[in-house]
Amino acid sequence: MDFIILVFSSFGLLLDPVNLTYVIMGFVIGTIFAAIPGLTATLAMALLLPLTYTLSVETALMACASIYMAGMCGGSITATTINIPGAPSSMMTALDGYPMQQQGKGALALGHAAFGSMFGGAVGALLLIAVAPFVAELSLLVKTTGKFSLLAFALIVVVIAQRGRIPQAGLAACIGLMLATVGLDAMEPITRFTYGYSNLTAGIALMPVIIGTFAIAEVLMQASSSSDISAATAAASKTRIRRRDFLPPLSDIRKIGFGCYLKSTLIGYFVGTLPGAGGSMGSFLAYTEAVRTSDEPESFGKGNPKGIAASESANNAVCGGAMVPMLTFGIPGDPITAIMLGVLVINGVQPGPQLMSDQAGLIAPMLAALLFSAVVLIPLTLYIIGPYFIKIVSIRKDVLYAAITLLAVVGSYVATFSTFQMFMALGMGVLAFYLRRNGFPVITMLLGYILGPNLEEFLRRSLALSNGDPTTFFTNLDSLFFVLLTLVFVYFLVIRKPAEQQASAAAK
Amino acid sequence: MFLNRQLLFLFFTLAVSVGYFISAMSLGAPFSDGGLTPSFFPILVGGAAIMFACILILQALRERAGAGEADAPGTYIHLWVVVAIFVYILVFRTVGYFISSGLFVFALIVLFSLFEKLLQKAILTAVIVGLAYIMFQQLFGVRLPTLWG
């Protein structure tokens, strides 16, 4: 209860002009980046990461929270207007948003998307505020062996969640783990894989890994692709949008139903708590559920606002869900929470069970900003800059990518004032680019890199405590719980699901 | 072409994994006095990486046998972007922020568009470099290298 009171009292920090400016700037930048196909809120946050050195931790985390929320709803803009989702999480929104645009109801579709995002984001944030302290208390029960099994569970789940490309995800995770082992060993004074290069003794820093993986790799992806959305944006920009068109009528909201909003939100929230699942899976499951329970399933995909509401409520609720494992166990659920974890680590804050009790004052403003972004900034942004969305999307790409690259490369210099980190960011960018181009999910590499040091340390400590007896992972209840949970996920994602798919394919 | 780009990349990852595995082995025995040594985890990771790389290579070879070569002709702009970033980092501290960034941003704008309207692009370059300078140096207090020290 104390934590909940602390979060709500943190709203006072938003009255500080500096904090408010960063939260609003973060939201607008997140919306713009999410709206432009090819750019993501993750990229926006990666570019912001070097700047967090000069901000207070609270301000940096508040700005991150608003970017996160903006990133989840911003993708619906181009999904609706030009049928190209600005972010993967808005893929399902395009199914009904774009048909509405074709029917001349694009503004209304954006209004439904914003309302769904607002509902999902707000309820997801409230659930996070209510649940996180209890999860943190429960997580205190997890000891060394349990911590290893939990980290192994997170890594295995994020690999097997990449349906159809598990070996690629496995190899990417191994590459991340390899990167994590470079430098001084955590338990013995031995350097590993530095090859005599002193710059590597402290290991590969988080900043160049994030900037390279998300900013430089993205620019290289855009440079190697030849997609052009100028024709689509030119056609969409001819439609004149009035602000009052954004407001969804009450009858529409009643028809969609409170149950649909709530169910989609809960789906999104729980999907968010799973490592690697992310907004796209949340919105997909919620959309499928909305179709399954609808009286008129044939209307979906033809401009049914319920599809937009389900998809957007779910993907914004993911924000709240994904922060639960990040804050309580230091396990990021998706790339954005991985960068938020980076902000914490860079500022000397260690996520984990103690965080909610010892440094709750740092976390509470971030959760307040998340709720504020959902309830205030989503509708306000739509109302104020909604009519100009298409103009923003059609910004010159050459100028945009040049500016992003400059910010990314100079940003990687900021941390240590060394060109070594810039080269490291470039190297990571090239690696991530080739991984992405060959169908490797880079999130598993990032998770391997982030979880690697703790995974190794807890493995070695567990076996040291048990005198080298590996059965310790099955005899300790906390560890056994996560081992069994891993087996359940392996069964459902690797064994049962492909078998069902094969059976349905054979039946067809 | 005997090897397509994907296979080349997979063989590259296999080579890196094998190199890592050998380096891990050279760190010493994985067990000592009933406990794990600093080489245990890297050996485990290197072994897993080799296994995944081999699976992917076999998969790719099997798919190649079933289907024809389908290397899509792509652009090479990304390679020039990498070269531009590399050269930029090399000269960043020597030449200073303004000159190096000006040339770098101008080169990128030209790479991402066409070699035309160069004056307009030069003006845009100056604006981007100036804004980034204001953001880093003035707003966030980061000292960027200059030609004059």
XYZ file of C-alpha atoms in Angstrom, chain B:
149
model
C 27.466 -18.795 -56.855
C 28.340 -21.886 -54.792
C 27.625 -20.231 -51.448
C 24.799 -17.766 -51.041
C 24.964 -14.877 -48.592
C 23.012 -16.700 -45.898
C 25.300 -19.738 -46.007
C 28.360 -17.522 -45.941
C 27.022 -15.804 -42.834
C 26.275 -19.150 -41.190
C 29.770 -20.438 -41.916
C 31.129 -17.208 -40.499
C 29.139 -17.686 -37.269
C 30.355 -21.292 -37.118
C 33.965 -20.135 -37.496
C 33.496 -17.529 -34.742
C 31.851 -20.123 -32.489
C 34.678 -22.607 -33.032
C 37.268 -19.871 -32.376
C 35.459 -18.892 -29.182
C 35.209 -22.526 -28.095
C 38.956 -23.072 -28.624
C 39.754 -19.861 -26.712
C 37.473 -21.039 -23.893
C 39.265 -24.400 -23.766
C 42.593 -22.593 -23.502
C 41.389 -20.893 -20.295
C 41.933 -24.166 -18.453
C 39.977 -27.142 -17.173
C 36.249 -26.492 -16.677
C 36.210 -28.094 -13.210
C 38.562 -27.671 -10.311
C 38.175 -28.782 -6.685
C 34.539 -29.739 -7.211
C 33.675 -26.251 -8.476
C 33.350 -24.553 -11.831
C 36.211 -22.502 -13.256
C 36.017 -19.409 -15.509
C 36.248 -21.659 -18.562
C 33.164 -23.783 -17.836
C 30.444 -21.368 -18.924
C 32.230 -20.202 -22.110
C 32.847 -23.851 -23.101
C 29.140 -24.544 -22.606
C 28.110 -21.481 -24.615
C 30.649 -22.134 -27.360
C 29.474 -25.743 -27.654
C 25.833 -24.652 -27.897
C 26.714 -22.030 -30.513
C 28.532 -24.643 -32.624
C 25.531 -26.956 -32.348
C 23.041 -24.258 -33.435
C 25.308 -23.089 -36.275
C 25.623 -26.684 -37.558
C 21.831 -27.184 -37.405
C 21.289 -23.971 -39.372
C 23.920 -24.877 -41.967
C 22.346 -28.304 -42.478
C 18.898 -26.703 -42.755
C 20.181 -24.174 -45.280
C 21.928 -26.860 -47.352
C 18.767 -28.996 -47.348
C 16.634 -26.026 -48.440
C 19.127 -25.194 -51.182
C 18.889 -28.741 -52.486
C 15.085 -28.430 -52.612
C 14.841 -24.959 -54.111
C 16.845 -22.924 -56.580
C 19.245 -20.151 -55.717
C 17.308 -17.059 -54.716
C 19.813 -14.407 -53.795
C 17.874 -11.197 -54.264
C 19.853 -8.447 -55.919
C 20.188 -5.777 -53.238
C 21.715 -2.366 -52.885
C 25.144 -1.819 -51.395
C 24.398 1.538 -49.773
C 24.659 -0.042 -46.328
C 28.305 -0.916 -47.019
C 29.042 2.707 -47.890
C 27.255 3.778 -44.710
C 29.525 1.471 -42.697
C 32.600 2.928 -44.465
C 31.342 6.479 -43.784
C 30.830 5.739 -40.069
C 34.259 4.079 -39.847
C 36.054 7.043 -41.443
C 34.015 9.473 -39.324
C 35.085 7.775 -36.093
C 38.720 7.718 -37.286
C 38.862 11.470 -37.862
C 36.348 12.556 -35.183
C 38.872 13.595 -32.532
C 41.601 14.744 -34.904
C 39.518 16.966 -37.140
C 36.963 17.942 -34.514
C 33.188 17.674 -34.331
C 32.178 20.333 -36.850
C 34.251 19.424 -39.898
C 34.013 15.646 -39.434
C 30.286 15.717 -38.674
C 29.569 18.135 -41.517
C 31.256 15.902 -44.077
C 29.738 12.771 -42.515
C 26.153 14.016 -42.478
C 26.463 15.416 -45.993
C 27.826 12.066 -47.223
C 24.943 10.207 -45.560
C 22.282 12.519 -47.000
C 23.745 11.991 -50.470
C 23.935 8.217 -49.892
C 20.287 8.072 -48.823
C 19.099 10.199 -51.765
C 20.430 11.311 -55.143
C 23.492 13.356 -56.121
C 21.498 16.516 -56.806
C 20.371 19.739 -55.078
C 23.697 19.759 -53.275
C 23.357 23.308 -51.946
C 20.053 22.453 -50.282
C 21.647 19.332 -48.807
C 24.622 21.338 -47.552
C 22.260 23.738 -45.772
C 20.360 20.821 -44.227
C 23.685 19.332 -43.132
C 24.656 22.563 -41.390
C 21.291 22.648 -39.616
C 21.566 19.017 -38.416
C 25.166 19.403 -37.224
C 24.320 22.680 -35.497
C 21.247 21.273 -33.767
C 23.131 18.159 -32.623
C 25.901 20.396 -31.265
C 23.395 22.509 -29.342
C 21.747 19.380 -28.006
C 24.933 17.660 -26.839
C 27.131 20.576 -25.825
C 24.718 23.240 -24.664
C 21.679 21.281 -23.475
C 23.384 18.218 -21.995
C 26.817 19.702 -21.204
C 28.808 17.122 -23.198
C 32.191 18.406 -24.406
C 32.689 17.558 -28.063
C 36.153 17.645 -29.682
C 37.023 20.713 -31.746
C 39.867 21.509 -34.105
C 41.127 24.182 -31.716
C 41.388 21.819 -28.735
